[in-house]
C-alpha atoms as one frame of an Amber mdcrd trajectory, in Angstrom:
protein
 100.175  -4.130 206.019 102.592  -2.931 203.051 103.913   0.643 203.484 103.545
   2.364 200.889 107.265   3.985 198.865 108.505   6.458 201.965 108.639   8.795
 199.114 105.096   8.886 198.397 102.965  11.138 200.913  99.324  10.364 200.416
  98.106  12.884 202.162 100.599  15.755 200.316  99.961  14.091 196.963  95.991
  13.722 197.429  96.056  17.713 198.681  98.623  18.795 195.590  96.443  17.428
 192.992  93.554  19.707 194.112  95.431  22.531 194.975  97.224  22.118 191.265
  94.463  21.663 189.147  91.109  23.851 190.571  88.704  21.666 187.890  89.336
  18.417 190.545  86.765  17.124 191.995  88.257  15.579 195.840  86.807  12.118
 194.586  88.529  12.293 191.339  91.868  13.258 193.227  91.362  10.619 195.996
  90.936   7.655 192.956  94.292   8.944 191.157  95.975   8.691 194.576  95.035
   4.970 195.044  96.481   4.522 191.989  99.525   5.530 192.663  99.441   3.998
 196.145  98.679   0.423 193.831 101.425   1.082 191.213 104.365   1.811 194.148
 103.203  -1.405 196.855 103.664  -4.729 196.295 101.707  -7.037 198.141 101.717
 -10.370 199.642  97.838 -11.015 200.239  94.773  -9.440 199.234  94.529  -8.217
 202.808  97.664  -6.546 202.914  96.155  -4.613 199.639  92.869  -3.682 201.688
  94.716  -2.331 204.382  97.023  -0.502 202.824  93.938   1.236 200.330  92.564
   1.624 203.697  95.036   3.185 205.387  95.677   5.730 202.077  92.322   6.648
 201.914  92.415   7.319 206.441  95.400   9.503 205.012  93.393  11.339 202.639
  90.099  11.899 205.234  92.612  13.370 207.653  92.700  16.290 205.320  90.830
  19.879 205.443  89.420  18.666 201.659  85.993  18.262 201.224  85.685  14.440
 202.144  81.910  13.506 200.715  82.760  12.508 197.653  86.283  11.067 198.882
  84.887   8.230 200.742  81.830   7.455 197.796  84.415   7.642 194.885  87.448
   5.332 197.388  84.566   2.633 197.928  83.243   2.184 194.350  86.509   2.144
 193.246  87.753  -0.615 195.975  84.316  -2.279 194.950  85.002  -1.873 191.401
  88.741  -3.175 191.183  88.577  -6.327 193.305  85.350  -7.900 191.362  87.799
  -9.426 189.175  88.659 -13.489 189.617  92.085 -13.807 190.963  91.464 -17.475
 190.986  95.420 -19.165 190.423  97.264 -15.578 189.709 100.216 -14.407 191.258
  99.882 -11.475 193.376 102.029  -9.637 190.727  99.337 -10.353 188.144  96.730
  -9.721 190.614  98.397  -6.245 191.512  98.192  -5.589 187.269  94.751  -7.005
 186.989  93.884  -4.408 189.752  95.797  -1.623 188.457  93.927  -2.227 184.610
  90.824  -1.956 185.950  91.335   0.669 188.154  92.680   2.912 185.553  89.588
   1.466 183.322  87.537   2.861 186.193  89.062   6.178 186.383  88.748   7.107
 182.447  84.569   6.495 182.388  84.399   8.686 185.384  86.773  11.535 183.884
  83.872  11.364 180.661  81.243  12.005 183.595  80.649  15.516 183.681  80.364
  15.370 179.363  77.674  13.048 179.405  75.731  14.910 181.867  75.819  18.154
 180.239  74.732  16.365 176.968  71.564  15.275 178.766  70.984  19.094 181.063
  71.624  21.187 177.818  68.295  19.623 176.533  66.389  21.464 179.256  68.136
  24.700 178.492  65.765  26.520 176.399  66.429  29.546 174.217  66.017  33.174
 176.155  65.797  30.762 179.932  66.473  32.234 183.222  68.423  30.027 185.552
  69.468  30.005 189.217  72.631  27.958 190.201  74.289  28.322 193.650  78.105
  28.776 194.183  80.139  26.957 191.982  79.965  23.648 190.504  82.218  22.331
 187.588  79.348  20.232 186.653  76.738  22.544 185.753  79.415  24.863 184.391
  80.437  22.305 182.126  76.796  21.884 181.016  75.845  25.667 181.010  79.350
  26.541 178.924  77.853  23.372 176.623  74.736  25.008 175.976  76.176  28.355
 174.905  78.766  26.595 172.621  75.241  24.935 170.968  74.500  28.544 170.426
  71.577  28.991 172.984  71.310  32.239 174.588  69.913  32.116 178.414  70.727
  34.350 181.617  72.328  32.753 184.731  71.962  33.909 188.374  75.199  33.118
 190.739  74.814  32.884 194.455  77.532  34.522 195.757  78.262  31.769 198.190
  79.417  32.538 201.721  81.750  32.384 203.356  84.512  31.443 200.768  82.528
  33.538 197.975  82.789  31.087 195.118  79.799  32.207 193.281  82.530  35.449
 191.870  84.766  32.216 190.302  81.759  30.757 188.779  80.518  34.135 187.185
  84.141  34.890 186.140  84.307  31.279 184.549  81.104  31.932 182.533  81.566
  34.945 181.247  84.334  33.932 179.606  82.772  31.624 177.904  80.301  34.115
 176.493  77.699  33.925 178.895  75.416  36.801 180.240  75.432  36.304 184.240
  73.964  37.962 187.715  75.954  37.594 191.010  73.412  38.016 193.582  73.293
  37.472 197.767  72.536  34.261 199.063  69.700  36.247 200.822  68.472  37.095
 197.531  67.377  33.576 196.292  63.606  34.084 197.473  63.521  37.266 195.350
  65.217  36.177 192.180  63.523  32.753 192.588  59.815  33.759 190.677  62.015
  35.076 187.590  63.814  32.126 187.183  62.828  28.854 185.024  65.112  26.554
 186.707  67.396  25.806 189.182  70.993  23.981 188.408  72.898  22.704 190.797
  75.497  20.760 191.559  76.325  17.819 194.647  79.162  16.514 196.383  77.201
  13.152 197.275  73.412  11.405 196.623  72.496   9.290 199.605  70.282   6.291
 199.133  66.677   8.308 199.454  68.003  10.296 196.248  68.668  13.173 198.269
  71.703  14.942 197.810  74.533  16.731 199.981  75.686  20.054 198.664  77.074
  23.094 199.471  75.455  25.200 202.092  72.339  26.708 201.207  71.349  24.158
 198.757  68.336  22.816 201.183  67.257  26.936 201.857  67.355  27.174 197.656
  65.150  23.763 197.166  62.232  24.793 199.319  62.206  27.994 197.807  61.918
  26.417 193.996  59.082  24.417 195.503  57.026  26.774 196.860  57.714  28.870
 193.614  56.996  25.884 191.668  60.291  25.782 189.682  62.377  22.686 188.856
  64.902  21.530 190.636  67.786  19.637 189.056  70.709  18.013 190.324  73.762
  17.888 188.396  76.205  14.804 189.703  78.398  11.892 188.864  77.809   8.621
 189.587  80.989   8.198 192.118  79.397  10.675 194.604  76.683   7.888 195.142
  76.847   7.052 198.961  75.678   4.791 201.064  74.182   6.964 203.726  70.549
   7.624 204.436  70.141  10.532 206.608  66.421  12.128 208.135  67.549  15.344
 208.658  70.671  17.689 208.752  71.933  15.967 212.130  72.367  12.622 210.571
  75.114  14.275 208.119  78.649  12.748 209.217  80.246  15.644 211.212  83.385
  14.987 208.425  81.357  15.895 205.694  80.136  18.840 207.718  82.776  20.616
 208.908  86.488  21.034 208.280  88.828  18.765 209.690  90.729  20.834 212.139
  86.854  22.165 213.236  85.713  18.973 214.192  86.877  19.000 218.155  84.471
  21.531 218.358  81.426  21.746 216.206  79.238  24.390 217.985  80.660  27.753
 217.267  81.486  26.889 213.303  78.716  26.698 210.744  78.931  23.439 208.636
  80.074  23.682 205.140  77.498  21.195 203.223  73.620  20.865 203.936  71.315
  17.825 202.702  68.692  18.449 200.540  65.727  15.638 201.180  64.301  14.074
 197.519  61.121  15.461 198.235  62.340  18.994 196.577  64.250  17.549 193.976
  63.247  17.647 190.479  65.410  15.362 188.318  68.763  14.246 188.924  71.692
  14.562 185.758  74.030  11.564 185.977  76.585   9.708 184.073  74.133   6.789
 184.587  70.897   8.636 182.795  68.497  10.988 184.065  66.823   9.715 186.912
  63.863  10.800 189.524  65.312  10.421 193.153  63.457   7.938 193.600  65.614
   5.470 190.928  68.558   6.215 193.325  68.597   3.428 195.544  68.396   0.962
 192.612  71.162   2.653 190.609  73.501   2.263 194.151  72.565  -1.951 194.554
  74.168  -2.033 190.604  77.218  -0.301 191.962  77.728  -2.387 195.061  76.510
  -5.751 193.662
């Protein structure tokens, strides 16, 4: 295996990028780090180029970063940049061939989050009430769309516990002109039968067209159901996994919990949830709006 420029510290760079810039999504920051990792190694073999992505992207898991849509976004882009035919090229011009696409690669998904809130601001209706939980850049990005298309709505923040990023998300909208509640997480059932919607966002869809999200998410779904209000999912096409859990135990403990938690799980609550398809609505993606159901199809185009 190549080692990458002694200069270069995944693992710092990967963690700067997020800490620098708060809009980041770990996926996002995990795909510009591989290509930096591609434009400082040269390579001998193909396999010395797999083992040295996989060896950045160990680097990067290693981290106290939230790692769901790290390891989707690492493997569509690995997927995605070797489907090229390196058929009589040098390994210099396979290295640039690589490099092309993978920056090709990087600019659709940095367009994600503006083609899904083209499609959600169409189910924003004048004078709406609408429940999101925490804070997602996605369905800011859509409800901050929506306001700058001069529709008037109220939004309902969960407050988030325990790092309280529902505040951040109110702040963020209210900026932007937007009339907002911060309420308890314990206060979903109650606000839920005022409410027209529910918006919210995911770190990864598995292949059932469930989604893993912030924990929570699962509590807020089979509330909307039982109230009878849609439930949409707001989420880019990179956070597409290949998992297909049953229930919350067959979560990866690394998407669960914190990296320097995961010796011992049993006295730390886990950070994401999974919500099963069966309470969602509609998901919002870069790829079209699609019932859960259209998931596992949508993942078999991504992998073929």
């Amino acid at each position: 295996m190549k080692e990458v420029n002694q200069q270069f510290d995944v693992a710092t760079n990967f963690v700067g990028m997020l800490e620098k810039d708060d809009n980041m999504s770990p996926g996002i920051a995990a795909i510009k780090t591989l290509l930096m990792v591609l434009e400082k190694t040269k390579f001998d073999t193909v396999q010395e180029f797999h083992s040295t992505i996989q060896a950045a992207v160990g680097a990067m898991r290693k981290t106290d970063k939230p790692m769901t849509s790290v390891v989707s976004g690492t493997e569509l882009f690995s997927r995605f940049i070797t489907l090229a035919k390196f058929d009589d090229k040098t390994m210099d011009e396979v290295r640039e061939i690589m490099l092309s696409r993978g920056k090709m690669f990087l600019e659709k998904l940095l367009e994600s989050r503006n083609v899904i809130a083209k499609q959600a601001i169409t189910f924003i209706s004048e004078g709406c009430r609408i429940l999101t939980h925490a804070r997602s850049r996605t369905v800011r990005e859509a409800l901050i769309l929506a306001a700058q298309n001069n529709k008037r709505f109220h939004v309902f923040v969960t407050h988030s516990a325990p790092d309280h990023h529902g505040e951040q998300m109110v702040s963020e909208l209210e900026k932007a002109g937007i009339d907002c509640t911060l309420i308890l997480d314990t206060a979903i059932g109650y606000v839920m039968e005022t409410v027209d919607m529910v918006l919210v966002g995911a770190e990864g869809v598995v292949e059932s067209g469930g989604i893993i999200n912030r924990i929570g998410t699962v509590t807020m779904a089979i509330c909307a159901r039982e109230m009878k209000k849609p439930f949409y999912a707001l989420v880019e096409s990179f956070k597409f996994c290949r998992l297909y859990p049953l229930n919350q135990r067959d979560l990866p403990n690394e998407y669960k919990y914190n990296q320097k938690n995961l010796k011992d799980t049993t006295k730390v609550h886990p950070m994401v949830d999974y919500t099963p398809p069966g309470y969602i609505t509609l998901l919002f993606t870069d790829l079209g709006i699609l019932a859960p159901s259209a998931v596992s199809d949508e993942l078999i185009k991504l992998y073929l």
